[in-house]
PDB file of C-alpha atoms and ligand atoms in Angstrom:
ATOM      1  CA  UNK A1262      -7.037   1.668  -8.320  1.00 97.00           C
ATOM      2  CA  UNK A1263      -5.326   4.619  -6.412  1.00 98.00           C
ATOM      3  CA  UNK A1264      -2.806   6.672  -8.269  1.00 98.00           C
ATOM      4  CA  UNK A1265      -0.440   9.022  -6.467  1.00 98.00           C
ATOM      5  CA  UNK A1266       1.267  11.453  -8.397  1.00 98.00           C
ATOM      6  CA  UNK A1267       4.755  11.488  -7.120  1.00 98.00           C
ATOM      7  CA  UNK A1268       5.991  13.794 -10.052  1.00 98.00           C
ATOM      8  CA  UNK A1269       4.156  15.329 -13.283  1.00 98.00           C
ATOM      9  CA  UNK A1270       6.443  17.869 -14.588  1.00 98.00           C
ATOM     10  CA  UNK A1271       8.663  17.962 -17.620  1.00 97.00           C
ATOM     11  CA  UNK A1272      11.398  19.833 -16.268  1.00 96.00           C
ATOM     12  CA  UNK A1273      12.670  20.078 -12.367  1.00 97.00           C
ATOM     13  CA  UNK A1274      11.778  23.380  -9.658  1.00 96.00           C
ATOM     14  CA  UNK A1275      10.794  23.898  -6.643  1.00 95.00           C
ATOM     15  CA  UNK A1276       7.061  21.878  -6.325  1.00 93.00           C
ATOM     16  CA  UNK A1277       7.614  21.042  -9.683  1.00 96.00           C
ATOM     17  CA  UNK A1278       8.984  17.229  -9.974  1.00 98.00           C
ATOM     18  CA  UNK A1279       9.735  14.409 -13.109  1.00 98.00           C
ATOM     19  CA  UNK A1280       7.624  11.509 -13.739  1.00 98.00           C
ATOM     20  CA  UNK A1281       6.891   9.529 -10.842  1.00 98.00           C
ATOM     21  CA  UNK A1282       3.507   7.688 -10.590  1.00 98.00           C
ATOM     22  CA  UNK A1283       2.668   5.147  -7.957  1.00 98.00           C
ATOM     23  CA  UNK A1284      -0.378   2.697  -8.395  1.00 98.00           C
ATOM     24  CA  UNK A1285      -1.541   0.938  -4.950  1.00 98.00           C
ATOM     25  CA  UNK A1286       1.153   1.907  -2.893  1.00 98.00           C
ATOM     26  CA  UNK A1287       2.925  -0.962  -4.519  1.00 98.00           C
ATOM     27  CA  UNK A1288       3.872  -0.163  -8.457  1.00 98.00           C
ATOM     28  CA  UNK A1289       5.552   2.500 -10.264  1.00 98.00           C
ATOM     29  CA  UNK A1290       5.044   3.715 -13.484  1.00 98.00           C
ATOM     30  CA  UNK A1291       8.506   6.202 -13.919  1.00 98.00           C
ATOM     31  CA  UNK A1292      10.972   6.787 -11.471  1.00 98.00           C
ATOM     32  CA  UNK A1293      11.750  10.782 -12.273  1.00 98.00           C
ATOM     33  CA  UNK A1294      10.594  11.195  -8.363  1.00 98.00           C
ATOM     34  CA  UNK A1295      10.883   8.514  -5.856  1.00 98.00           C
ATOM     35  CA  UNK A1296      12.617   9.495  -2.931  1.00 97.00           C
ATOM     36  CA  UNK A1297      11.446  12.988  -2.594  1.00 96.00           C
ATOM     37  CA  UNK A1298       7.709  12.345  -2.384  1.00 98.00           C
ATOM     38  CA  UNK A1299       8.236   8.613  -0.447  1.00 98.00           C
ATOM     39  CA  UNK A1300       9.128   8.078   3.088  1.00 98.00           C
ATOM     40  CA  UNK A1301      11.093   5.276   3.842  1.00 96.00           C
ATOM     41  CA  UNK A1302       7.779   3.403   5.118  1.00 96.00           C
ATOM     42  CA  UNK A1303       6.069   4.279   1.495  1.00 98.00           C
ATOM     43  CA  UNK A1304       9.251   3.225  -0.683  1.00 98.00           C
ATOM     44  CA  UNK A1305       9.596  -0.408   1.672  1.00 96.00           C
ATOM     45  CA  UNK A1306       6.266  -0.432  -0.337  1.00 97.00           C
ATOM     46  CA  UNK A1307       7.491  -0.516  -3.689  1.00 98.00           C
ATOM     47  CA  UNK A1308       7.543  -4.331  -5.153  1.00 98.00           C
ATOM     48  CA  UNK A1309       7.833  -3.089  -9.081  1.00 98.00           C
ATOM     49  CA  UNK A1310       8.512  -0.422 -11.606  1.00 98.00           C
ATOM     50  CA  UNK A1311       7.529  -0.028 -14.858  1.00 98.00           C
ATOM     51  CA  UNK A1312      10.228   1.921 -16.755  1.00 98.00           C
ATOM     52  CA  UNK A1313       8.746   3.681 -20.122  1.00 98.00           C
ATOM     53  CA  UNK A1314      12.218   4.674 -21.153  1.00 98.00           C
ATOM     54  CA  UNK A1315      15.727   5.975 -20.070  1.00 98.00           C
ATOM     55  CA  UNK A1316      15.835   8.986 -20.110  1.00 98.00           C
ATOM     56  CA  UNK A1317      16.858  10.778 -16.658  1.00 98.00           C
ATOM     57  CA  UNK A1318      13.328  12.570 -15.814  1.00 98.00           C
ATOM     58  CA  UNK A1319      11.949   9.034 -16.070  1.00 98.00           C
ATOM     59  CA  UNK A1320      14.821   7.041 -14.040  1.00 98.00           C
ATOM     60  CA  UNK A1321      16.775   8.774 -11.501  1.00 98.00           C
ATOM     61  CA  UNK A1322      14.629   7.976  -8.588  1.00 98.00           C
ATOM     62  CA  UNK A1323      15.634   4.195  -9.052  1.00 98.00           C
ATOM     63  CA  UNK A1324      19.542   4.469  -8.038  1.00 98.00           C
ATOM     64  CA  UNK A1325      18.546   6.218  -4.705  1.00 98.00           C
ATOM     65  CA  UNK A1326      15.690   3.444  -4.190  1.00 98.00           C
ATOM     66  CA  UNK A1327      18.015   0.798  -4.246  1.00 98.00           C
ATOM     67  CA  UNK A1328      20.752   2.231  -1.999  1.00 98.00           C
ATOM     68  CA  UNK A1329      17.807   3.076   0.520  1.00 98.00           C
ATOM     69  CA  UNK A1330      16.539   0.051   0.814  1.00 97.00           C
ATOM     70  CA  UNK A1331      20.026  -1.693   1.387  1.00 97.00           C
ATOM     71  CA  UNK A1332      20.740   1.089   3.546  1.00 97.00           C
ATOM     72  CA  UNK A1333      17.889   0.187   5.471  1.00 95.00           C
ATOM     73  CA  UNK A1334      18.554  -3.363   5.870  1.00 95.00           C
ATOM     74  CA  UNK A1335      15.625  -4.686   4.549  1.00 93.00           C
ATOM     75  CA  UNK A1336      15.284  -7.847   2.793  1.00 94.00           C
ATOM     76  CA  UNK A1337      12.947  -5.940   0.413  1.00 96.00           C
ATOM     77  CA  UNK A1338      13.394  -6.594  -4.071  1.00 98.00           C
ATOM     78  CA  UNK A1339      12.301  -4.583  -6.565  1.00 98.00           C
ATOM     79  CA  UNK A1340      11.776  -5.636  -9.721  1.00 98.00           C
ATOM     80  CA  UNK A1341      12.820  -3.090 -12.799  1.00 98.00           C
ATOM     81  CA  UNK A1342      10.766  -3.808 -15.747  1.00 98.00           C
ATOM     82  CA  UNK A1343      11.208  -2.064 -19.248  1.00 98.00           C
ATOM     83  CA  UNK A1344      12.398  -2.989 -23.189  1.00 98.00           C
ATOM     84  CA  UNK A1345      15.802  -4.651 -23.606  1.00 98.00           C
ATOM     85  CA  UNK A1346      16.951  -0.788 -24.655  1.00 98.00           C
ATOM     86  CA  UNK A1347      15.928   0.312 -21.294  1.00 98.00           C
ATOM     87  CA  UNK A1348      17.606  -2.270 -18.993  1.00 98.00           C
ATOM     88  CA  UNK A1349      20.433  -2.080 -21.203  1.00 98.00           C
ATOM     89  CA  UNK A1350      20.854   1.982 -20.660  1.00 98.00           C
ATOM     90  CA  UNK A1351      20.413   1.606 -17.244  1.00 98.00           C
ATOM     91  CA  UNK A1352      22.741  -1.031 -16.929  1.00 98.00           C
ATOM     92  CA  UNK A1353      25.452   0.147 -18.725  1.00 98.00           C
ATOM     93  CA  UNK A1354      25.440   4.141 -18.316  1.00 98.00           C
ATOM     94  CA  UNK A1355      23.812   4.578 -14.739  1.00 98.00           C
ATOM     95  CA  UNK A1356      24.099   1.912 -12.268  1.00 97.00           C
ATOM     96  CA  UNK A1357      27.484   0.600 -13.654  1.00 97.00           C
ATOM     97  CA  UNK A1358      29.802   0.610 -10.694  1.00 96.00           C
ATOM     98  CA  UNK A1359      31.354   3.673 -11.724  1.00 97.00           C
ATOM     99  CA  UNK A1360      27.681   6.795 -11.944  1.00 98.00           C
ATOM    100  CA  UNK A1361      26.137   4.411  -9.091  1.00 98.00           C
ATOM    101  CA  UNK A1362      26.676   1.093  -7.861  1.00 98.00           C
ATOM    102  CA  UNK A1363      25.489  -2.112  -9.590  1.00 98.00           C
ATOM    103  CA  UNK A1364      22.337  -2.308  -7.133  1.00 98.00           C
ATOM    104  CA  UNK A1365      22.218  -5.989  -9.417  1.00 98.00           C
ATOM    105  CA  UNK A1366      24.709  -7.245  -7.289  1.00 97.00           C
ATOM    106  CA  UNK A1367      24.437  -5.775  -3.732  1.00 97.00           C
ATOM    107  CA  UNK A1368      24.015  -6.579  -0.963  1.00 96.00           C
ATOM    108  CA  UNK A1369      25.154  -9.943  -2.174  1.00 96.00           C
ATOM    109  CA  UNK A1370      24.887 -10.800  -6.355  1.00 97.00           C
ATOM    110  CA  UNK A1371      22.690 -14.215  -5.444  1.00 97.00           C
ATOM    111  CA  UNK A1372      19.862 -11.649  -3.491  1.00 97.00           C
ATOM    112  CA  UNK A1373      20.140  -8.273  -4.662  1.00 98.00           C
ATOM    113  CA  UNK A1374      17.812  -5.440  -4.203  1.00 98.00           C
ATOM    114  CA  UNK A1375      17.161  -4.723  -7.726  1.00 98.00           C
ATOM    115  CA  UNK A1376      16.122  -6.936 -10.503  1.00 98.00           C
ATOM    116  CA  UNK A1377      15.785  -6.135 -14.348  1.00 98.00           C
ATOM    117  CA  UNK A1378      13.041  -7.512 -16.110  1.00 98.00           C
ATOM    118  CA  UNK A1379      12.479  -6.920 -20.039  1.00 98.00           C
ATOM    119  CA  UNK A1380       9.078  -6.700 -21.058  1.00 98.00           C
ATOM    120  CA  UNK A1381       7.145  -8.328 -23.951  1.00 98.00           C
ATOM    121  CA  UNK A1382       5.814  -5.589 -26.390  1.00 98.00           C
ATOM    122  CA  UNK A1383       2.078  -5.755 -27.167  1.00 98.00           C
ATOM    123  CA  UNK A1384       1.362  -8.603 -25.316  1.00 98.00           C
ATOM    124  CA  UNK A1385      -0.524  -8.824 -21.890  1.00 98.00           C
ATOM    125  CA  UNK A1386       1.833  -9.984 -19.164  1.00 98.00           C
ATOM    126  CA  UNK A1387       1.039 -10.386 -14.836  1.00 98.00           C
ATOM    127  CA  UNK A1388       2.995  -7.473 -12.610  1.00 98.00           C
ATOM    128  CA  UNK A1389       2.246  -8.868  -9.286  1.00 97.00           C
ATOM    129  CA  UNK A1390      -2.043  -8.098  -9.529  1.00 97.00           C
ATOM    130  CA  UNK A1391      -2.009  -6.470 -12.266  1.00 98.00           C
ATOM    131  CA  UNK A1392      -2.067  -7.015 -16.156  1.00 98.00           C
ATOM    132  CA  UNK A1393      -0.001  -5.065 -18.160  1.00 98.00           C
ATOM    133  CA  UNK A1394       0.262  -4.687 -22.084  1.00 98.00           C
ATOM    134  CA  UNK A1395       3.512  -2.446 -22.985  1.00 98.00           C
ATOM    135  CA  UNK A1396       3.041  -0.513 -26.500  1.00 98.00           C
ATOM    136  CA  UNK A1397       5.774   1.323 -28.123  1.00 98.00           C
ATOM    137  CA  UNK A1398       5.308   4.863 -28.622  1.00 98.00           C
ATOM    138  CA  UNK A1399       7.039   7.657 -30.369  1.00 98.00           C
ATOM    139  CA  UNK A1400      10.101   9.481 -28.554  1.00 98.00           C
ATOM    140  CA  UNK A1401      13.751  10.121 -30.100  1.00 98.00           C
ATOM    141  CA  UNK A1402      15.068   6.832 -27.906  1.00 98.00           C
ATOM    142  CA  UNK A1403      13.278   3.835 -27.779  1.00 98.00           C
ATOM    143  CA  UNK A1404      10.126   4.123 -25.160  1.00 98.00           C
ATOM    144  CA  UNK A1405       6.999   2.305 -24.397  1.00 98.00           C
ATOM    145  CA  UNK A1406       3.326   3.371 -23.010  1.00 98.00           C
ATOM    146  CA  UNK A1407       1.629   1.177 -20.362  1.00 98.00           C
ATOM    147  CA  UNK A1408      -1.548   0.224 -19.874  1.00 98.00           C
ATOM    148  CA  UNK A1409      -2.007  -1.654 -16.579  1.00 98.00           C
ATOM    149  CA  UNK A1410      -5.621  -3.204 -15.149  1.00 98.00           C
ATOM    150  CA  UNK A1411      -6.841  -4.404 -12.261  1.00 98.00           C
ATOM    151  CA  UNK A1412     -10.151  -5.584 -11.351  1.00 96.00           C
ATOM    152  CA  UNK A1413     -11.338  -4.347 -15.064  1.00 96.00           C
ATOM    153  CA  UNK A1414      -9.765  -0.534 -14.035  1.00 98.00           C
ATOM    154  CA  UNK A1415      -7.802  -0.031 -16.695  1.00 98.00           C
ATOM    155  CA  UNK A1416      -5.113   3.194 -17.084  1.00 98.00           C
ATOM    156  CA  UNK A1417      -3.110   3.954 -19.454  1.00 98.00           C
ATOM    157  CA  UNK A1418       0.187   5.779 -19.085  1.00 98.00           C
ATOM    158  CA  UNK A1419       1.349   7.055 -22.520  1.00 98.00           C
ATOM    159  CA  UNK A1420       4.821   8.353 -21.302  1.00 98.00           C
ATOM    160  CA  UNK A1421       6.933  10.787 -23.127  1.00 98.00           C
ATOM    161  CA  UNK A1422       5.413  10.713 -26.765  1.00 98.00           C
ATOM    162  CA  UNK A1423       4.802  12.281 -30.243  1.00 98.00           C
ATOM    163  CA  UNK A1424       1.932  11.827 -32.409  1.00 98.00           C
ATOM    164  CA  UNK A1425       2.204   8.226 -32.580  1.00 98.00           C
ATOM    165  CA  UNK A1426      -0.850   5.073 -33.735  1.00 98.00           C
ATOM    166  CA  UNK A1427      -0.460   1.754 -32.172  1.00 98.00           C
ATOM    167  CA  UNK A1428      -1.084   2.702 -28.373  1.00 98.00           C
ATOM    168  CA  UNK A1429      -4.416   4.203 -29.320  1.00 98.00           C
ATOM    169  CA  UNK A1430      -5.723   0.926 -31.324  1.00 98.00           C
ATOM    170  CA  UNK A1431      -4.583  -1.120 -28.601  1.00 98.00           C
ATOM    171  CA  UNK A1432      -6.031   1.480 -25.772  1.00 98.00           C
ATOM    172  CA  UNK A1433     -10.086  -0.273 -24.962  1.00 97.00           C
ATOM    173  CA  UNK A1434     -12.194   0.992 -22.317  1.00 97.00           C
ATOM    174  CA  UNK A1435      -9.847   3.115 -20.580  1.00 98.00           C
ATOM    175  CA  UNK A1436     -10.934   4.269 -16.471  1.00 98.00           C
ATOM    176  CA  UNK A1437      -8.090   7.086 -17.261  1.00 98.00           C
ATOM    177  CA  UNK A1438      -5.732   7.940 -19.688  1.00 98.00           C
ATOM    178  CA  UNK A1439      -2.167   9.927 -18.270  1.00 98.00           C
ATOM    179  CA  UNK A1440      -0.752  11.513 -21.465  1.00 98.00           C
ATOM    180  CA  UNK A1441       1.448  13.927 -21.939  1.00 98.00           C
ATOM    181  CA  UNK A1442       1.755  17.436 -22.754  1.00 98.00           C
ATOM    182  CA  UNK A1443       4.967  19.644 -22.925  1.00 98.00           C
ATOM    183  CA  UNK A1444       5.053  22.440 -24.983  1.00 98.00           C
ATOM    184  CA  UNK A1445       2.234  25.200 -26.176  1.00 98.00           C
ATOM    185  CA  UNK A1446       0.890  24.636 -29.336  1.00 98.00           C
ATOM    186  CA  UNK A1447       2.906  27.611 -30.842  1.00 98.00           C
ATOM    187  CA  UNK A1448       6.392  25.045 -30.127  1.00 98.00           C
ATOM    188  CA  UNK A1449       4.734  22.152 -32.395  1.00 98.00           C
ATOM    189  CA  UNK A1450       8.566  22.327 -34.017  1.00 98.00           C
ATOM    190  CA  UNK A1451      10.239  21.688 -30.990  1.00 98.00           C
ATOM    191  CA  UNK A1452       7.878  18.959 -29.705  1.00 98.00           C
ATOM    192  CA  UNK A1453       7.705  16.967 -32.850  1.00 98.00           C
ATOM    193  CA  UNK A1454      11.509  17.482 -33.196  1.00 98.00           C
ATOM    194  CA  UNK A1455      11.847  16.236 -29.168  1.00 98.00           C
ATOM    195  CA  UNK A1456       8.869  13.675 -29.368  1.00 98.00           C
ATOM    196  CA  UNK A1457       6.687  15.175 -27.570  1.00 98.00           C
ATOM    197  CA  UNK A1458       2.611  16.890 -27.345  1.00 98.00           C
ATOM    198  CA  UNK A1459       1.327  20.526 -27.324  1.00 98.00           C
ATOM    199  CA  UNK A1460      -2.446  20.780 -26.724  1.00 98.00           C
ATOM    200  CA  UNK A1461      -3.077  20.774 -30.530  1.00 98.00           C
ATOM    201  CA  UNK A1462      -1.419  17.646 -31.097  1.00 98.00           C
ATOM    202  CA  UNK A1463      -3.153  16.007 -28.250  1.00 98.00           C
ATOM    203  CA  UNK A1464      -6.599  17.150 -29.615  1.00 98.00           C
ATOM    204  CA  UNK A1465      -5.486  15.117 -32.655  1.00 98.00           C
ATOM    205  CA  UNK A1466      -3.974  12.356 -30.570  1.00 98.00           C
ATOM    206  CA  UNK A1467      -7.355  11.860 -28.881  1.00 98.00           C
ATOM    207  CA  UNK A1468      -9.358  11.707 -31.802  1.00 97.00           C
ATOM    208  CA  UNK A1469      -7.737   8.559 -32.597  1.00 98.00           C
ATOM    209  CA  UNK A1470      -9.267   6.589 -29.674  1.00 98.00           C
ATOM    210  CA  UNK A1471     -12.287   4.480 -30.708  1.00 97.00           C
ATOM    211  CA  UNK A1472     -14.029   5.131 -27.119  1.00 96.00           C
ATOM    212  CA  UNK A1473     -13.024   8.535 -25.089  1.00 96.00           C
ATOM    213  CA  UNK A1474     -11.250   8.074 -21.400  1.00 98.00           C
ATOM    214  CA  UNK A1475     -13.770   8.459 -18.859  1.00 98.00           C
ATOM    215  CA  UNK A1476     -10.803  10.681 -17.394  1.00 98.00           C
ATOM    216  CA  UNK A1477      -7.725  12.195 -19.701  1.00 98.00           C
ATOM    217  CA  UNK A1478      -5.003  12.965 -17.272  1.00 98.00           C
ATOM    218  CA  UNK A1479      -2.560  15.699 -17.966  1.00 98.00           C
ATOM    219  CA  UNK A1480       1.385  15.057 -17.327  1.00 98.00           C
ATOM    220  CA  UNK A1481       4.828  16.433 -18.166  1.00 98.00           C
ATOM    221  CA  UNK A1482       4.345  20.119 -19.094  1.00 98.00           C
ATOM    222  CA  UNK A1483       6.606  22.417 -18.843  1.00 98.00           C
ATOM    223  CA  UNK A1484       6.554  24.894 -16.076  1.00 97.00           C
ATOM    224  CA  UNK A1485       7.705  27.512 -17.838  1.00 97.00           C
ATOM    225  CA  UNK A1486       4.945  27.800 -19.788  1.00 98.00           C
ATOM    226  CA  UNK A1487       1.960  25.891 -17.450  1.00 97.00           C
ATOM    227  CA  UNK A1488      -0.247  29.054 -17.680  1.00 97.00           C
ATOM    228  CA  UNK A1489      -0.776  28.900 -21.533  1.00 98.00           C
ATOM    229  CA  UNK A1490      -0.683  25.534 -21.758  1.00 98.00           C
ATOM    230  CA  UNK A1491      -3.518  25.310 -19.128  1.00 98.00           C
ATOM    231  CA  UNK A1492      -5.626  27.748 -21.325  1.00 98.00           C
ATOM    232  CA  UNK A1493      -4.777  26.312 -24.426  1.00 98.00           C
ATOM    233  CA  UNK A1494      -6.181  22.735 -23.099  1.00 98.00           C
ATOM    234  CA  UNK A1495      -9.193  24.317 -21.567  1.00 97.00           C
ATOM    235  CA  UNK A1496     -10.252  25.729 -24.520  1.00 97.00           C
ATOM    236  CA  UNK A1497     -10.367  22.447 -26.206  1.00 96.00           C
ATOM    237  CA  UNK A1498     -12.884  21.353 -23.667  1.00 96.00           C
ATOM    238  CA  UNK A1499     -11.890  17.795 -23.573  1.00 96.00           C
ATOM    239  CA  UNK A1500     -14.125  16.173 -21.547  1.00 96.00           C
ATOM    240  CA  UNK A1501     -12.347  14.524 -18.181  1.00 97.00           C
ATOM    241  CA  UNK A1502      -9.676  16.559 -18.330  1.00 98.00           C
ATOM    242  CA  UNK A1503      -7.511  17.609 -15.323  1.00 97.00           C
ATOM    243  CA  UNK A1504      -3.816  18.794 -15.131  1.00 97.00           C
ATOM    244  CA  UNK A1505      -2.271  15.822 -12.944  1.00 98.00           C
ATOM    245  CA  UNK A1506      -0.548  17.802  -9.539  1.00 96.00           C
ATOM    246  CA  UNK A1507       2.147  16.758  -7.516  1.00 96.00           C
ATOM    247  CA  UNK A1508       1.661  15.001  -4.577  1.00 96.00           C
ATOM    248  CA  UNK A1509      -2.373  14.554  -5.253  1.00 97.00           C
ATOM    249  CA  UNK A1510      -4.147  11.055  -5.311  1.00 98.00           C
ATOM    250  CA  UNK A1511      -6.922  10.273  -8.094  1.00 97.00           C
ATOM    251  CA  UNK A1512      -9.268   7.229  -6.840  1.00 97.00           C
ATOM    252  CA  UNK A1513      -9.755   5.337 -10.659  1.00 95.00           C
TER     253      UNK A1513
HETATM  254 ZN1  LIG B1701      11.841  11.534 -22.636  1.00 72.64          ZN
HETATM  255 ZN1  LIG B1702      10.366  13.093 -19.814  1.00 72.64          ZN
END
């Protein structure tokens, strides 16, 4: 399993990009960064994309997707997966003929580019080759984690998330785990309050896991504060543990 990092950060600057993670060339996890990291060969690519939740770090790429692709005039669909709350957000406050077209309906409404699909929670479902179990996971609007496995690679792609349980129990014999961290440890207010990590919280996160990652992943901190954040995770000596980049490729 090949997984390009299209976008890792938790805020937006210059080499600095939202959540964007593509697995095989072929499925997303987060569209925060689609467009900017894919040529138009690379997004033709794209068959799926699993949506952890709405908020706009985690979406935007997916309204400039669609119009590319019908730009293009390709006969290419891609299928938007994610909870009922997800599709429904999406639906209704971004691509709703008024933000962005309904890419639901174009080019015609009996073929169009985009298709939502809602997810069943907790419970192993088929994404083109791969299996996928979708876990919710603790955020201030509804949100999921993913694990997805192929060939018995399995990663697991917590999203945006506060301490939370159920992911962890549900986790197995993980090839990699992506998890997030945004904020120092000395902001635990403002990342509990926000649903999100700091490098102490992940420390207890981790210790949840029955069996450790063979490789734990680093996503969505903020660059304002990557330098202490690096050295408070470093000092925690996790073992397997990298700060994702942009633009880099991890072999799983
Ligand atoms: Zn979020
Ligand atoms: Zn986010």
């Amino acid at each position: 399993m090949k997984l390009r990092v299209l976008g890792c950060s938790g805020a937006e600057f210059p080499g600095h990009s939202p959540s964007g993670f593509l697995i095989d060339g072929c499925l997303l996890l987060d569209a925060g960064t689609v467009g900017a990291a894919l040529d138009q060969e690379e997004q033709r690519s794209i068959e799926h994309i699993l949506v952890t939740h709405c908020h706009m770090d985690h979406v935007r790429g997916i309204p400039f997707l669609a119009d590319n692709i019908v730009v293009s005039g390709s006969s290419q669909k891609v299928q938007v997966l994610g909870s009922a709350e997800v599709i429904a957000a999406i639906g209704t406050h971004v691509m709703n003929g008024l933000i962005w077209p309904d890419f639901t309906r174009i080019p015609t409404p009996q073929e169009p580019v985009l298709r939502y699909r809602e997810v069943p929670v907790e419970q192993e479902f088929q994404v083109g080759d791969y299996a996928v179990l979708a876990c919710r996971v603790n955020h201030p609007v509804p949100a999921l984690g993913y694990r997805v496995t192929r060939d018995g690679i399995s990663l697991l792609y917590t999203g945006d998330t506060g301490p939370t349980e159920r992911i962890w129990e549900l986790a197995g014999e993980l090839a990699a785990l992506v998890v997030e961290v945004s904020f120092p440890s000395a902001m635990e207010e403002i990342a509990l309050l926000t649903g999100h990590l700091t490098p102490a919280l992940l420390a207890k996160e981790l210790a949840k896991l029955a069996r450790p990652p063979r490789r734990v992943l680093i996503t969505h901190l903020k660059p304002q504060y990557q330098e202490i954040i690096s050295s408070e995770l470093e000092s925690l000596a996790i073992p397997g543990l990298e700060l994702l980049q942009d633009g880099t490729t991890y072999q799983l």
